[in-house]
């Protein structure tokens, strides 16, 4: 009886050690093929609190030349809100698409939001959807309502998106159901 218990315990310990080893090897081998950090509406080159470099989307090859968009600085800054990428934004009054040339495969996409007044716009009217190709990432999204409900000042949303071709697109569309709605984003990481 003791042998079967020892054998069973040995098998479980071996399996757990193998699982930890595989997880460790997998984590150390991951190297992103694409590293894009856009500070939307921000200065040409900036760094965040972790000294990561961010580039501006103003005049960027990733930003669309079509669509009704503008850039703005936040009207106010709460003490907890970092400057980069949250204190500047790109505002969309109509559908607007960013296109990123990337390697095929799964990509992590981070979208950064600080809901405050930009160019006099009411933060509560920032209701929109975000799509990536056939995938809807956010629908009827309000950063103002989300941060209020969570008691946050700012937030970041992260997604895992499969990119079958060599172009990742992110489309921001203001809600058509709400007058004076707009979309916005403070930062994008791929």
Coordinates of C-alpha atoms in Angstrom, one line a residue:
X1 CA 0.0 0.0 0.0
X2 CA 2.8 2.4 0.8
X3 CA 4.5 1.8 -2.5
X4 CA 1.5 2.8 -4.4
X5 CA 1.1 6.0 -2.4
X6 CA 4.7 6.9 -2.8
X7 CA 4.5 6.2 -6.5
X8 CA 1.4 8.3 -6.9
X9 CA 3.0 11.2 -4.9
X10 CA 6.2 10.9 -6.9
X11 CA 4.2 11.1 -10.2
X12 CA 2.4 14.2 -9.0
X13 CA 5.6 15.9 -7.9
X14 CA 7.3 15.0 -11.2
X15 CA 4.4 16.4 -13.2
X16 CA 4.4 19.7 -11.2
X17 CA 8.1 20.1 -11.7
X18 CA 7.8 19.5 -15.4
X19 CA 4.9 22.0 -15.7
X20 CA 7.0 24.7 -13.9
X21 CA 10.0 24.0 -16.1
X22 CA 8.0 24.2 -19.3
X23 CA 6.3 27.4 -18.1
X24 CA 9.7 28.9 -17.2
X25 CA 11.3 27.9 -20.6
X26 CA 8.3 29.2 -22.5
X27 CA 8.3 32.6 -20.7
X28 CA 12.1 33.1 -21.2
X29 CA 11.9 32.3 -24.9
X30 CA 9.1 34.7 -25.8
X31 CA 10.5 37.7 -27.7
X32 CA 8.0 40.0 -29.4
X33 CA 8.5 40.4 -33.1
X34 CA 6.9 43.8 -33.2
X35 CA 7.3 46.6 -30.7
X36 CA 5.2 49.6 -31.4
X37 CA 4.4 52.3 -28.7
X38 CA 2.3 55.3 -29.9
X39 CA 1.7 58.3 -27.7
X40 CA -1.4 59.5 -29.5
X41 CA -1.3 63.3 -30.0
X42 CA 1.9 63.5 -28.1
X43 CA 5.4 64.9 -28.8
X44 CA 7.7 63.1 -31.3
X45 CA 9.7 61.2 -28.7
X46 CA 8.8 60.7 -25.1
X47 CA 9.4 58.2 -22.3
X48 CA 7.1 56.8 -19.7
X49 CA 7.8 56.3 -16.0
X50 CA 9.5 53.0 -16.8
X51 CA 11.8 54.7 -19.4
X52 CA 10.1 53.0 -22.3
X53 CA 10.2 55.0 -25.5
X54 CA 7.0 56.2 -27.2
X55 CA 6.7 57.8 -30.6
X56 CA 4.0 60.2 -31.6
X57 CA 1.2 59.3 -34.0
X58 CA 1.3 62.8 -35.5
X59 CA 2.5 62.3 -39.1
X60 CA 3.0 58.6 -38.3
X61 CA 3.0 56.0 -41.0
X62 CA 0.5 54.1 -38.8
X63 CA -2.1 56.9 -38.7
X64 CA -4.7 57.3 -41.4
X65 CA -4.8 60.4 -43.6
X66 CA -8.5 60.0 -43.9
X67 CA -11.2 60.5 -41.2
X68 CA -12.1 63.4 -39.0
X69 CA -9.5 63.4 -36.2
X70 CA -7.7 65.9 -34.1
X71 CA -5.1 65.9 -31.3
X72 CA -5.5 67.4 -27.9
X73 CA -3.9 67.7 -24.4
X74 CA -5.9 66.7 -21.3
X75 CA -7.6 69.7 -19.7
X76 CA -6.6 68.5 -16.2
X77 CA -4.2 65.9 -14.7
X78 CA -5.1 64.0 -11.6
X79 CA -2.0 63.2 -9.4
X80 CA -2.1 59.5 -10.1
X81 CA -2.1 59.9 -13.9
X82 CA 1.3 59.5 -15.7
X83 CA 2.2 62.0 -18.4
X84 CA 3.0 59.4 -21.0
X85 CA 0.8 58.2 -22.7
X86 CA -2.2 59.6 -20.9
X87 CA -1.9 63.4 -21.1
X88 CA -2.4 63.7 -24.9
X89 CA -5.0 62.0 -27.1
X90 CA -6.3 61.6 -30.6
X91 CA -10.0 62.4 -30.9
X92 CA -12.1 60.9 -33.6
X93 CA -15.4 62.3 -34.8
X94 CA -15.8 59.7 -37.5
X95 CA -14.4 56.2 -38.2
X96 CA -10.6 56.2 -38.1
X97 CA -8.2 53.4 -38.7
X98 CA -4.6 52.8 -37.7
X99 CA -2.7 50.3 -39.7
X100 CA 0.4 48.5 -38.4
X101 CA 2.7 46.4 -40.6
X102 CA 3.5 43.4 -38.4
X103 CA 4.6 39.8 -38.7
X104 CA 1.7 37.3 -39.0
X105 CA 0.6 35.6 -35.8
X106 CA -0.8 36.5 -32.4
X107 CA -0.3 40.1 -31.2
X108 CA -0.9 41.7 -27.9
X109 CA -2.6 45.1 -28.3
X110 CA -2.9 47.6 -25.4
X111 CA -5.1 50.6 -25.6
X112 CA -4.7 53.4 -23.0
X113 CA -7.5 55.7 -21.9
X114 CA -7.7 58.8 -19.6
X115 CA -11.3 60.1 -19.7
X116 CA -11.2 63.9 -19.2
X117 CA -12.0 66.9 -21.2
X118 CA -10.1 67.3 -24.5
X119 CA -10.7 70.4 -26.5
X120 CA -13.8 71.1 -24.4
X121 CA -15.5 67.8 -25.2
X122 CA -17.5 66.2 -22.4
X123 CA -15.8 62.9 -21.3
X124 CA -19.2 61.2 -20.9
X125 CA -19.8 61.6 -24.6
X126 CA -16.7 59.4 -25.4
X127 CA -18.7 56.3 -26.4
X128 CA -17.3 54.2 -29.2
X129 CA -16.3 50.8 -30.5
X130 CA -12.9 49.5 -31.5
X131 CA -12.5 46.7 -34.1
X132 CA -9.5 44.9 -35.5
X133 CA -10.4 43.3 -38.8
X134 CA -13.4 41.0 -38.2
X135 CA -12.9 41.2 -34.3
X136 CA -14.8 43.7 -32.1
X137 CA -12.5 44.6 -29.2
X138 CA -14.8 47.2 -27.5
X139 CA -18.4 47.9 -28.2
X140 CA -20.4 50.9 -26.7
X141 CA -17.3 51.5 -24.6
X142 CA -17.2 54.5 -22.3
X143 CA -13.8 55.1 -20.6
X144 CA -15.5 57.6 -18.3
X145 CA -18.2 55.1 -17.1
X146 CA -15.6 52.3 -16.8
X147 CA -13.2 54.3 -14.7
X148 CA -16.0 55.7 -12.5
X149 CA -17.4 52.2 -11.9
X150 CA -13.9 50.8 -11.1
X151 CA -12.9 53.9 -9.1
X152 CA -9.8 54.4 -11.4
X153 CA -8.4 57.6 -12.9
X154 CA -7.2 55.9 -16.1
X155 CA -7.1 52.5 -17.6
X156 CA -5.5 50.2 -20.1
X157 CA -7.3 47.5 -22.0
X158 CA -5.3 44.5 -23.4
X159 CA -6.3 42.2 -26.2
X160 CA -4.7 39.2 -27.9
X161 CA -5.5 39.4 -31.6
X162 CA -4.6 37.0 -34.4
X163 CA -3.1 38.7 -37.4
X164 CA -3.4 36.3 -40.4
X165 CA -1.9 38.8 -42.9
X166 CA 1.0 41.3 -42.4
X167 CA -1.3 44.2 -41.4
X168 CA -2.9 44.8 -38.0
X169 CA -5.7 47.4 -38.2
X170 CA -7.4 49.1 -35.3
X171 CA -10.6 51.1 -36.2
X172 CA -12.2 53.5 -33.8
X173 CA -15.9 54.4 -34.5
X174 CA -17.9 56.9 -32.4
X175 CA -21.4 55.6 -31.3
X176 CA -24.0 56.3 -33.9
X177 CA -26.7 56.1 -31.2
X178 CA -25.6 59.1 -29.2
X179 CA -25.4 62.6 -30.5
X180 CA -22.1 64.4 -30.0
X181 CA -20.3 61.1 -29.4
X182 CA -16.6 60.7 -30.2
X183 CA -13.9 58.2 -29.9
X184 CA -10.5 58.7 -28.4
X185 CA -7.3 57.0 -27.5
X186 CA -4.3 58.1 -25.5
X187 CA -1.8 55.4 -26.3
X188 CA -1.5 52.2 -28.4
X189 CA 1.0 49.4 -27.9
X190 CA 1.5 46.4 -30.2

